[in-house]
PDB file of C-alpha atoms and ligand atoms in Angstrom:
ATOM      1  CA  MET I   1     101.056 130.691  37.207  1.00  0.00           C
ATOM      2  CA  ASP I   2     104.253 131.505  39.308  1.00  0.00           C
ATOM      3  CA  LEU I   3     104.007 133.890  42.032  1.00  0.00           C
ATOM      4  CA  SER I   4     107.733 134.141  42.524  1.00  0.00           C
ATOM      5  CA  THR I   5     108.071 136.087  39.117  1.00  0.00           C
ATOM      6  CA  HIS I   6     105.852 138.762  40.529  1.00  0.00           C
ATOM      7  CA  LEU I   7     107.249 138.740  43.935  1.00  0.00           C
ATOM      8  CA  THR I   8     111.028 138.959  42.941  1.00  0.00           C
ATOM      9  CA  GLY I   9     110.956 140.121  39.370  1.00  0.00           C
ATOM     10  CA  SER I  10     114.314 139.448  37.970  1.00  0.00           C
ATOM     11  CA  GLY I  11     115.645 138.124  41.204  1.00  0.00           C
ATOM     12  CA  SER I  12     115.726 141.003  43.645  1.00  0.00           C
ATOM     13  CA  ALA I  13     112.857 142.786  45.472  1.00  0.00           C
ATOM     14  CA  GLU I  14     113.774 146.087  44.135  1.00  0.00           C
ATOM     15  CA  ALA I  15     113.130 144.938  40.560  1.00  0.00           C
ATOM     16  CA  ILE I  16     109.411 144.870  41.290  1.00  0.00           C
ATOM     17  CA  THR I  17     107.430 147.294  38.824  1.00  0.00           C
ATOM     18  CA  PHE I  18     103.912 148.596  38.897  1.00  0.00           C
ATOM     19  CA  ASP I  19     103.157 146.183  36.039  1.00  0.00           C
ATOM     20  CA  ASP I  20     104.324 143.253  38.265  1.00  0.00           C
ATOM     21  CA  LEU I  21     102.027 144.563  41.158  1.00  0.00           C
ATOM     22  CA  ARG I  22      99.124 144.889  38.829  1.00  0.00           C
ATOM     23  CA  GLY I  23      99.672 141.270  37.487  1.00  0.00           C
ATOM     24  CA  LEU I  24     100.027 139.939  40.920  1.00  0.00           C
ATOM     25  CA  ARG I  25      96.758 141.576  42.072  1.00  0.00           C
ATOM     26  CA  GLN I  26      94.965 140.304  39.075  1.00  0.00           C
ATOM     27  CA  ASP I  27      96.071 136.878  39.580  1.00  0.00           C
ATOM     28  CA  PHE I  28      95.150 136.913  43.152  1.00  0.00           C
ATOM     29  CA  THR I  29      91.737 138.221  42.204  1.00  0.00           C
ATOM     30  CA  ARG I  30      91.479 135.442  39.751  1.00  0.00           C
ATOM     31  CA  PHE I  31      92.545 132.896  42.185  1.00  0.00           C
ATOM     32  CA  MET I  32      90.195 133.851  44.971  1.00  0.00           C
ATOM     33  CA  LEU I  33      87.333 134.316  42.610  1.00  0.00           C
ATOM     34  CA  ARG I  34      87.749 130.548  41.352  1.00  0.00           C
ATOM     35  CA  HIS I  35      87.544 129.540  45.185  1.00  0.00           C
ATOM     36  CA  ARG I  36      84.525 131.887  45.764  1.00  0.00           C
ATOM     37  CA  PHE I  37      82.708 130.201  42.665  1.00  0.00           C
ATOM     38  CA  GLY I  38      83.538 126.730  43.866  1.00  0.00           C
ATOM     39  CA  MET I  39      82.256 127.679  47.582  1.00  0.00           C
ATOM     40  CA  GLU I  40      79.124 128.941  45.848  1.00  0.00           C
ATOM     41  CA  GLU I  41      78.589 125.736  43.956  1.00  0.00           C
ATOM     42  CA  VAL I  42      78.815 123.609  47.053  1.00  0.00           C
ATOM     43  CA  VAL I  43      76.465 126.007  49.064  1.00  0.00           C
ATOM     44  CA  THR I  44      73.873 125.673  46.263  1.00  0.00           C
ATOM     45  CA  LYS I  45      74.119 121.946  46.383  1.00  0.00           C
ATOM     46  CA  LEU I  46      73.480 122.019  50.062  1.00  0.00           C
ATOM     47  CA  HIS I  47      70.668 124.541  49.743  1.00  0.00           C
ATOM     48  CA  ILE I  48      69.104 122.370  47.264  1.00  0.00           C
ATOM     49  CA  LEU I  49      69.248 119.196  49.766  1.00  0.00           C
ATOM     50  CA  ARG I  50      68.118 121.452  52.576  1.00  0.00           C
ATOM     51  CA  ASP I  51      65.178 122.804  50.792  1.00  0.00           C
ATOM     52  CA  GLU I  52      64.178 119.335  49.334  1.00  0.00           C
ATOM     53  CA  PHE I  53      64.123 117.876  52.913  1.00  0.00           C
ATOM     54  CA  ALA I  54      62.187 120.972  54.279  1.00  0.00           C
ATOM     55  CA  LEU I  55      59.462 120.609  51.353  1.00  0.00           C
ATOM     56  CA  MET I  56      59.292 116.899  50.726  1.00  0.00           C
ATOM     57  CA  HIS I  57      60.130 115.284  54.057  1.00  0.00           C
ATOM     58  CA  GLU I  58      58.994 115.789  57.518  1.00  0.00           C
ATOM     59  CA  THR I  59      62.390 116.313  59.041  1.00  0.00           C
ATOM     60  CA  ASN I  60      65.082 118.651  58.075  1.00  0.00           C
ATOM     61  CA  PRO I  61      68.676 117.355  58.840  1.00  0.00           C
ATOM     62  CA  ILE I  62      70.264 120.616  57.817  1.00  0.00           C
ATOM     63  CA  GLU I  63      70.119 123.349  60.355  1.00  0.00           C
ATOM     64  CA  HIS I  64      72.394 125.892  58.905  1.00  0.00           C
ATOM     65  CA  VAL I  65      74.785 126.477  56.057  1.00  0.00           C
ATOM     66  CA  ALA I  66      77.583 129.045  56.313  1.00  0.00           C
ATOM     67  CA  SER I  67      80.456 129.849  53.945  1.00  0.00           C
ATOM     68  CA  ARG I  68      83.494 131.976  54.087  1.00  0.00           C
ATOM     69  CA  LEU I  69      86.503 132.712  51.883  1.00  0.00           C
ATOM     70  CA  LYS I  70      89.917 132.812  53.583  1.00  0.00           C
ATOM     71  CA  SER I  71      90.993 136.403  54.227  1.00  0.00           C
ATOM     72  CA  PRO I  72      94.159 137.500  52.672  1.00  0.00           C
ATOM     73  CA  ASP I  73      95.956 137.810  56.109  1.00  0.00           C
ATOM     74  CA  SER I  74      94.817 134.313  57.232  1.00  0.00           C
ATOM     75  CA  LEU I  75      95.814 132.862  53.858  1.00  0.00           C
ATOM     76  CA  ALA I  76      99.283 134.405  54.057  1.00  0.00           C
ATOM     77  CA  GLU I  77      99.836 133.236  57.589  1.00  0.00           C
ATOM     78  CA  LYS I  78      98.897 129.755  56.533  1.00  0.00           C
ATOM     79  CA  ILE I  79     101.119 129.701  53.513  1.00  0.00           C
ATOM     80  CA  GLN I  80     104.062 130.631  55.805  1.00  0.00           C
ATOM     81  CA  ARG I  81     103.122 128.181  58.307  1.00  0.00           C
ATOM     82  CA  LYS I  82     102.855 125.349  55.848  1.00  0.00           C
ATOM     83  CA  GLY I  83     105.940 126.587  53.835  1.00  0.00           C
ATOM     84  CA  ALA I  84     104.024 126.278  50.581  1.00  0.00           C
ATOM     85  CA  ASP I  85     105.876 127.082  47.284  1.00  0.00           C
ATOM     86  CA  PRO I  86     105.076 130.396  46.010  1.00  0.00           C
ATOM     87  CA  THR I  87     102.903 129.075  42.976  1.00  0.00           C
ATOM     88  CA  TRP I  88      99.163 129.261  42.860  1.00  0.00           C
ATOM     89  CA  GLU I  89      98.999 125.505  42.325  1.00  0.00           C
ATOM     90  CA  SER I  90     101.060 124.735  45.389  1.00  0.00           C
ATOM     91  CA  ILE I  91      99.065 127.187  47.493  1.00  0.00           C
ATOM     92  CA  SER I  92      95.756 125.531  46.338  1.00  0.00           C
ATOM     93  CA  ALA I  93      97.070 122.115  47.162  1.00  0.00           C
ATOM     94  CA  ALA I  94      98.516 122.932  50.472  1.00  0.00           C
ATOM     95  CA  ILE I  95      95.834 125.209  51.854  1.00  0.00           C
ATOM     96  CA  THR I  96      92.728 123.257  51.456  1.00  0.00           C
ATOM     97  CA  ASP I  97      90.306 125.605  53.319  1.00  0.00           C
ATOM     98  CA  ILE I  98      90.568 128.671  51.198  1.00  0.00           C
ATOM     99  CA  ALA I  99      86.977 128.223  50.294  1.00  0.00           C
ATOM    100  CA  GLY I 100      85.213 126.730  53.257  1.00  0.00           C
ATOM    101  CA  VAL I 101      81.615 125.692  53.862  1.00  0.00           C
ATOM    102  CA  ARG I 102      80.107 124.753  57.157  1.00  0.00           C
ATOM    103  CA  VAL I 103      77.057 122.591  57.544  1.00  0.00           C
ATOM    104  CA  THR I 104      75.318 122.393  61.013  1.00  0.00           C
ATOM    105  CA  CYS I 105      73.036 119.575  61.390  1.00  0.00           C
ATOM    106  CA  SER I 106      70.644 118.385  64.246  1.00  0.00           C
ATOM    107  CA  PHE I 107      72.137 114.846  64.933  1.00  0.00           C
ATOM    108  CA  VAL I 108      75.421 113.141  64.460  1.00  0.00           C
ATOM    109  CA  SER I 109      73.665 110.713  62.025  1.00  0.00           C
ATOM    110  CA  ASP I 110      72.578 113.532  60.019  1.00  0.00           C
ATOM    111  CA  VAL I 111      76.268 114.807  59.921  1.00  0.00           C
ATOM    112  CA  TYR I 112      77.348 111.599  58.204  1.00  0.00           C
ATOM    113  CA  ARG I 113      74.208 111.338  56.000  1.00  0.00           C
ATOM    114  CA  ILE I 114      74.484 114.813  54.537  1.00  0.00           C
ATOM    115  CA  CYS I 115      78.232 114.329  54.062  1.00  0.00           C
ATOM    116  CA  ASP I 116      77.454 111.107  51.982  1.00  0.00           C
ATOM    117  CA  LEU I 117      74.671 112.717  49.921  1.00  0.00           C
ATOM    118  CA  LEU I 118      77.091 115.644  48.939  1.00  0.00           C
ATOM    119  CA  SER I 119      79.978 113.276  48.328  1.00  0.00           C
ATOM    120  CA  GLN I 120      77.892 110.853  46.048  1.00  0.00           C
ATOM    121  CA  GLN I 121      77.048 113.712  43.715  1.00  0.00           C
ATOM    122  CA  GLN I 122      78.461 113.086  40.187  1.00  0.00           C
ATOM    123  CA  ASP I 123      80.367 116.186  39.928  1.00  0.00           C
ATOM    124  CA  VAL I 124      81.815 116.206  43.354  1.00  0.00           C
ATOM    125  CA  THR I 125      85.178 114.548  43.873  1.00  0.00           C
ATOM    126  CA  VAL I 126      86.235 113.630  47.514  1.00  0.00           C
ATOM    127  CA  LYS I 127      89.861 114.195  47.880  1.00  0.00           C
ATOM    128  CA  GLU I 128      90.025 113.457  51.615  1.00  0.00           C
ATOM    129  CA  VAL I 129      87.788 112.922  54.685  1.00  0.00           C
ATOM    130  CA  ARG I 130      89.053 113.963  58.058  1.00  0.00           C
ATOM    131  CA  ASP I 131      86.768 112.392  60.573  1.00  0.00           C
ATOM    132  CA  TYR I 132      87.443 114.315  63.829  1.00  0.00           C
ATOM    133  CA  ILE I 133      84.338 113.016  65.150  1.00  0.00           C
ATOM    134  CA  ALA I 134      85.505 109.494  65.247  1.00  0.00           C
ATOM    135  CA  ASN I 135      88.957 110.661  66.186  1.00  0.00           C
ATOM    136  CA  PRO I 136      88.692 114.067  68.052  1.00  0.00           C
ATOM    137  CA  LYS I 137      91.586 116.400  68.160  1.00  0.00           C
ATOM    138  CA  ALA I 138      93.561 116.450  71.438  1.00  0.00           C
ATOM    139  CA  ASN I 139      91.789 119.649  72.511  1.00  0.00           C
ATOM    140  CA  GLY I 140      88.473 118.190  72.092  1.00  0.00           C
ATOM    141  CA  TYR I 141      87.433 119.467  68.606  1.00  0.00           C
ATOM    142  CA  ARG I 142      85.017 117.328  66.698  1.00  0.00           C
ATOM    143  CA  SER I 143      83.783 117.800  63.231  1.00  0.00           C
ATOM    144  CA  LEU I 144      83.761 115.892  60.077  1.00  0.00           C
ATOM    145  CA  HIS I 145      85.756 117.443  57.310  1.00  0.00           C
ATOM    146  CA  ALA I 146      85.385 116.641  53.588  1.00  0.00           C
ATOM    147  CA  LEU I 147      87.963 118.066  51.173  1.00  0.00           C
ATOM    148  CA  VAL I 148      86.075 118.105  47.808  1.00  0.00           C
ATOM    149  CA  SER I 149      86.718 119.308  44.381  1.00  0.00           C
ATOM    150  CA  VAL I 150      83.838 120.715  42.161  1.00  0.00           C
ATOM    151  CA  PRO I 151      84.150 121.929  38.567  1.00  0.00           C
ATOM    152  CA  VAL I 152      83.723 125.499  38.035  1.00  0.00           C
ATOM    153  CA  TYR I 153      82.611 126.634  34.410  1.00  0.00           C
ATOM    154  CA  LEU I 154      84.598 129.712  33.374  1.00  0.00           C
ATOM    155  CA  SER I 155      84.571 131.359  30.001  1.00  0.00           C
ATOM    156  CA  ASP I 156      87.630 129.463  29.009  1.00  0.00           C
ATOM    157  CA  GLY I 157      86.331 126.174  30.203  1.00  0.00           C
ATOM    158  CA  PRO I 158      85.954 124.141  33.497  1.00  0.00           C
ATOM    159  CA  VAL I 159      88.326 124.253  36.376  1.00  0.00           C
ATOM    160  CA  PRO I 160      88.374 122.026  39.419  1.00  0.00           C
ATOM    161  CA  VAL I 161      88.160 124.038  42.680  1.00  0.00           C
ATOM    162  CA  GLY I 162      88.912 122.677  46.152  1.00  0.00           C
ATOM    163  CA  VAL I 163      86.465 123.411  48.890  1.00  0.00           C
ATOM    164  CA  GLU I 164      86.631 122.222  52.554  1.00  0.00           C
ATOM    165  CA  VAL I 165      83.173 121.253  53.858  1.00  0.00           C
ATOM    166  CA  GLN I 166      82.865 120.956  57.643  1.00  0.00           C
ATOM    167  CA  PHE I 167      79.936 118.985  59.006  1.00  0.00           C
ATOM    168  CA  ARG I 168      79.040 119.384  62.629  1.00  0.00           C
ATOM    169  CA  THR I 169      76.197 119.188  65.140  1.00  0.00           C
ATOM    170  CA  ILE I 170      74.864 122.239  66.966  1.00  0.00           C
ATOM    171  CA  ALA I 171      76.701 121.274  69.920  1.00  0.00           C
ATOM    172  CA  MET I 172      80.018 120.654  68.114  1.00  0.00           C
ATOM    173  CA  ASP I 173      79.513 123.982  66.545  1.00  0.00           C
ATOM    174  CA  PHE I 174      78.879 125.821  69.866  1.00  0.00           C
ATOM    175  CA  TRP I 175      82.034 124.330  71.314  1.00  0.00           C
ATOM    176  CA  ALA I 176      84.200 125.044  68.274  1.00  0.00           C
ATOM    177  CA  SER I 177      83.129 128.680  67.927  1.00  0.00           C
ATOM    178  CA  LEU I 178      83.856 129.313  71.603  1.00  0.00           C
ATOM    179  CA  GLU I 179      87.227 127.499  71.492  1.00  0.00           C
ATOM    180  CA  HIS I 180      88.070 129.719  68.399  1.00  0.00           C
ATOM    181  CA  LYS I 181      87.414 132.857  70.329  1.00  0.00           C
ATOM    182  CA  ILE I 182      89.387 131.531  73.359  1.00  0.00           C
ATOM    183  CA  HIS I 183      92.345 130.486  70.976  1.00  0.00           C
ATOM    184  CA  TYR I 184      92.446 133.957  69.450  1.00  0.00           C
ATOM    185  CA  LYS I 185      92.086 135.860  72.657  1.00  0.00           C
ATOM    186  CA  TYR I 186      95.175 133.969  74.048  1.00  0.00           C
ATOM    187  CA  ARG I 187      97.010 133.938  70.617  1.00  0.00           C
ATOM    188  CA  GLY I 188      97.255 130.217  70.805  1.00  0.00           C
ATOM    189  CA  ALA I 189      98.836 130.164  74.372  1.00  0.00           C
ATOM    190  CA  VAL I 190      95.528 129.012  76.080  1.00  0.00           C
ATOM    191  CA  PRO I 191      96.244 128.343  79.835  1.00  0.00           C
ATOM    192  CA  GLU I 192      96.230 124.825  81.012  1.00  0.00           C
ATOM    193  CA  ASP I 193      93.449 124.994  83.339  1.00  0.00           C
ATOM    194  CA  LEU I 194      91.185 126.589  80.383  1.00  0.00           C
ATOM    195  CA  GLN I 195      92.295 123.793  78.064  1.00  0.00           C
ATOM    196  CA  ASP I 196      91.217 121.135  80.561  1.00  0.00           C
ATOM    197  CA  ARG I 197      87.876 122.874  80.935  1.00  0.00           C
ATOM    198  CA  LEU I 198      87.377 123.043  77.272  1.00  0.00           C
ATOM    199  CA  ARG I 199      88.247 119.436  76.948  1.00  0.00           C
ATOM    200  CA  ASP I 200      85.539 118.727  79.609  1.00  0.00           C
ATOM    201  CA  ALA I 201      83.029 120.921  77.763  1.00  0.00           C
ATOM    202  CA  ALA I 202      83.716 118.992  74.431  1.00  0.00           C
ATOM    203  CA  GLU I 203      82.913 115.719  76.317  1.00  0.00           C
ATOM    204  CA  SER I 204      79.687 117.306  77.702  1.00  0.00           C
ATOM    205  CA  ALA I 205      78.797 118.370  74.164  1.00  0.00           C
ATOM    206  CA  HIS I 206      79.538 114.847  72.861  1.00  0.00           C
ATOM    207  CA  GLY I 207      77.304 113.489  75.818  1.00  0.00           C
ATOM    208  CA  LEU I 208      74.361 115.719  74.612  1.00  0.00           C
ATOM    209  CA  ASP I 209      74.743 114.718  71.098  1.00  0.00           C
ATOM    210  CA  ALA I 210      74.696 110.985  72.171  1.00  0.00           C
ATOM    211  CA  GLN I 211      71.558 111.675  74.267  1.00  0.00           C
ATOM    212  CA  MET I 212      69.825 113.587  71.501  1.00  0.00           C
ATOM    213  CA  GLU I 213      70.524 110.982  69.023  1.00  0.00           C
ATOM    214  CA  ALA I 214      69.153 108.181  71.204  1.00  0.00           C
ATOM    215  CA  LEU I 215      65.889 110.124  71.954  1.00  0.00           C
ATOM    216  CA  HIS I 216      65.689 110.798  68.180  1.00  0.00           C
ATOM    217  CA  ALA I 217      65.979 107.190  67.356  1.00  0.00           C
ATOM    218  CA  GLU I 218      63.469 106.153  69.968  1.00  0.00           C
ATOM    219  CA  VAL I 219      60.969 108.515  68.675  1.00  0.00           C
ATOM    220  CA  ARG I 220      61.451 107.425  65.080  1.00  0.00           C
ATOM    221  CA  SER I 221      61.168 103.860  66.081  1.00  0.00           C
ATOM    222  CA  LEU I 222      57.767 104.876  67.817  1.00  0.00           C
ATOM    223  CA  ASP I 223      56.622 106.373  64.472  1.00  0.00           C
ATOM    224  CA  ASP I 224      57.608 103.390  62.593  1.00  0.00           C
ATOM    225  CA  GLN I 225      55.490 101.237  64.761  1.00  0.00           C
ATOM    226  CA  GLY I 226      52.566 103.523  63.964  1.00  0.00           C
ATOM    227  CA  VAL I 227      52.083 105.079  67.309  1.00  0.00           C
ATOM    228  CA  SER I 228      49.675 107.814  66.745  1.00  0.00           C
ATOM    229  CA  GLY I 229      48.020 110.524  68.769  1.00  0.00           C
ATOM    230  CA  LEU I 230      51.037 112.552  69.951  1.00  0.00           C
ATOM    231  CA  PRO I 231      50.218 116.190  70.221  1.00  0.00           C
ATOM    232  CA  ASP I 232      51.441 118.094  67.110  1.00  0.00           C
ATOM    233  CA  ASP I 233      53.953 120.299  69.055  1.00  0.00           C
ATOM    234  CA  VAL I 234      55.479 117.306  70.729  1.00  0.00           C
ATOM    235  CA  ARG I 235      55.927 115.540  67.356  1.00  0.00           C
ATOM    236  CA  ALA I 236      57.331 118.681  65.885  1.00  0.00           C
ATOM    237  CA  GLU I 237      59.855 119.047  68.626  1.00  0.00           C
ATOM    238  CA  LEU I 238      60.946 115.287  68.736  1.00  0.00           C
ATOM    239  CA  ARG I 239      61.289 115.352  65.067  1.00  0.00           C
ATOM    240  CA  GLY I 240      63.986 117.795  65.152  1.00  0.00           C
ATOM    241  CA  GLY I 241      62.080 121.001  64.756  1.00  0.00           C
ATOM    242  CA  ASP I 242      63.498 124.533  65.527  1.00  0.00           C
ATOM    243  CA  ASP I 243      64.220 123.918  69.183  1.00  0.00           C
ATOM    244  CA  LEU I 244      67.109 121.274  69.203  1.00  0.00           C
ATOM    245  CA  VAL I 245      68.191 121.758  72.823  1.00  0.00           C
ATOM    246  CA  PRO I 246      66.249 119.505  75.053  1.00  0.00           C
ATOM    247  CA  SER I 247      64.363 122.285  76.891  1.00  0.00           C
ATOM    248  CA  GLU I 248      62.636 121.714  80.169  1.00  0.00           C
ATOM    249  CA  ARG I 249      59.306 121.781  78.297  1.00  0.00           C
ATOM    250  CA  LEU I 250      60.535 119.064  75.958  1.00  0.00           C
ATOM    251  CA  LEU I 251      61.735 116.924  79.047  1.00  0.00           C
ATOM    252  CA  ASP I 252      58.404 117.447  80.740  1.00  0.00           C
ATOM    253  CA  GLN I 253      56.642 116.317  77.650  1.00  0.00           C
ATOM    254  CA  LEU I 254      58.791 113.295  77.423  1.00  0.00           C
ATOM    255  CA  ARG I 255      58.153 112.403  81.071  1.00  0.00           C
ATOM    256  CA  ARG I 256      54.333 112.892  80.402  1.00  0.00           C
ATOM    257  CA  LEU I 257      54.667 110.709  77.274  1.00  0.00           C
ATOM    258  CA  ALA I 258      56.570 107.964  79.029  1.00  0.00           C
ATOM    259  CA  GLY I 259      53.945 107.829  81.803  1.00  0.00           C
ATOM    260  CA  GLU I 260      51.176 107.684  79.004  1.00  0.00           C
ATOM    261  CA  ILE I 261      52.959 104.882  77.029  1.00  0.00           C
ATOM    262  CA  ASP I 262      53.473 102.859  80.427  1.00  0.00           C
TER     263      ASP I 262
HETATM  264  P1  LIG O  14      89.500 129.547  60.151  1.00  0.00           P
HETATM  265  O1  LIG O  14      89.274 130.816  60.995  1.00  0.00           O
HETATM  266  O2  LIG O  14      88.198 128.643  60.381  1.00  0.00           O
HETATM  267  O3  LIG O  14      89.811 129.768  58.839  1.00  0.00           O
HETATM  268  P2  LIG O  14      95.630 123.492  60.428  1.00  0.00           P
HETATM  269  O4  LIG O  14      97.003 123.252  59.871  1.00  0.00           O
HETATM  270  O5  LIG O  14      95.302 122.656  61.678  1.00  0.00           O
HETATM  271  O6  LIG O  14      95.429 124.977  60.688  1.00  0.00           O
HETATM  272  P3  LIG O  14      94.489 122.175  58.216  1.00  0.00           P
HETATM  273  O7  LIG O  14      95.581 121.175  58.145  1.00  0.00           O
HETATM  274  O8  LIG O  14      94.097 122.955  57.126  1.00  0.00           O
HETATM  275  O9  LIG O  14      94.479 123.133  59.426  1.00  0.00           O
HETATM  276  O10 LIG O  14      93.187 121.283  58.463  1.00  0.00           O
HETATM  277  P4  LIG O  14      92.214 121.027  59.628  1.00  0.00           P
HETATM  278  O11 LIG O  14      93.002 120.694  60.980  1.00  0.00           O
HETATM  279  O12 LIG O  14      91.267 120.170  58.991  1.00  0.00           O
HETATM  280  O13 LIG O  14      91.820 122.538  60.006  1.00  0.00           O
HETATM  281  C1  LIG O  14      90.991 123.340  59.125  1.00  0.00           C
HETATM  282  C2  LIG O  14      89.846 124.189  59.752  1.00  0.00           C
HETATM  283  O14 LIG O  14      89.165 123.362  60.568  1.00  0.00           O
HETATM  284  C3  LIG O  14      90.394 125.266  60.606  1.00  0.00           C
HETATM  285  O15 LIG O  14      90.633 126.374  59.853  1.00  0.00           O
HETATM  286  C4  LIG O  14      89.260 125.591  61.449  1.00  0.00           C
HETATM  287  O16 LIG O  14      88.107 126.161  60.834  1.00  0.00           O
HETATM  288  C5  LIG O  14      88.692 124.154  61.847  1.00  0.00           C
HETATM  289  N1  LIG O  14      89.339 123.606  63.012  1.00  0.00           N
HETATM  290  C6  LIG O  14      90.431 122.694  62.869  1.00  0.00           C
HETATM  291  N2  LIG O  14      90.869 122.302  64.093  1.00  0.00           N
HETATM  292  C7  LIG O  14      90.103 123.142  65.012  1.00  0.00           C
HETATM  293  C8  LIG O  14      90.217 123.309  66.425  1.00  0.00           C
HETATM  294  O17 LIG O  14      90.911 122.698  67.261  1.00  0.00           O
HETATM  295  N3  LIG O  14      89.378 124.256  66.881  1.00  0.00           N
HETATM  296  C9  LIG O  14      88.543 125.038  66.138  1.00  0.00           C
HETATM  297  N4  LIG O  14      87.684 125.945  66.781  1.00  0.00           N
HETATM  298  N5  LIG O  14      88.486 124.897  64.787  1.00  0.00           N
HETATM  299  C10 LIG O  14      89.333 123.898  64.197  1.00  0.00           C
HETATM  300  P5  LIG O  14      91.594 127.572  60.420  1.00  0.00           P
HETATM  301  O18 LIG O  14      92.291 128.133  59.363  1.00  0.00           O
HETATM  302  O19 LIG O  14      92.331 127.142  61.623  1.00  0.00           O
HETATM  303  O20 LIG O  14      90.524 128.707  60.939  1.00  0.00           O
END
């Protein structure tokens, strides 16, 4: 598929016909549809994992799964910025997040665990992993990105489709959505002072993740030692229930517990 034949016809912009435009629109629809199907395949896989954890295990490492197809405007901007050749194949290769899935997890260890569980599936091919948790971006951005390919079975056979899966904790997601809003508000030219504060906030979010992970590990080891008799609501909260932010109530309960264990 070569976009340039549609875009320039016989070499000049004036040569575009309605048939060219119709063809281009059809090709674009087909192109985006494939990415939507690929995205839906990955979302289904993650929902299966989430539901299995929820029904069969006491903990659920997946908090939330969201997905989005890149908008035509955002896609056009990125094609231009990356200087991709005007063919569908080149665009697919250069723009890896046309189909995007975001998985929010409770703890950093869950982020890596769910990424592994998805990556190990037989029909998932991992093209690249970008670990912005181990190597955060200069602005403080943290997330684990897996660029995967999944087969989509169309009427004329299977086609591999690339999907970018972003795995993050709730704290990372909170930070990233705020940074995204600020970035757009200032159209990329974020004032230095705000950039510094965002970097500080990213470090605080990272600190919170580390604290939560440590608490979680401690409680798991208590469970492994067979310590019983914790009130149900405390167990639920410590096991990563609905409330993942360490509320005052949770901290009080922990203090109480610490006293009891001493
Ligand atoms: P949207 O609105 O989510 O679609 P790049 O060249 O940096 O634009 P690339 O090379 O495709 O992107 O890969 P990268 O760096 O892994 O980024 C892909 C996506 O990750 C971005 O898509 C964002 O969703 C997210 N991301 C990466 N860096 C940042 C960051 O610093 N802050 C935030 N908030 N998100 C980030 P888009 O197209 O930028 O945005």
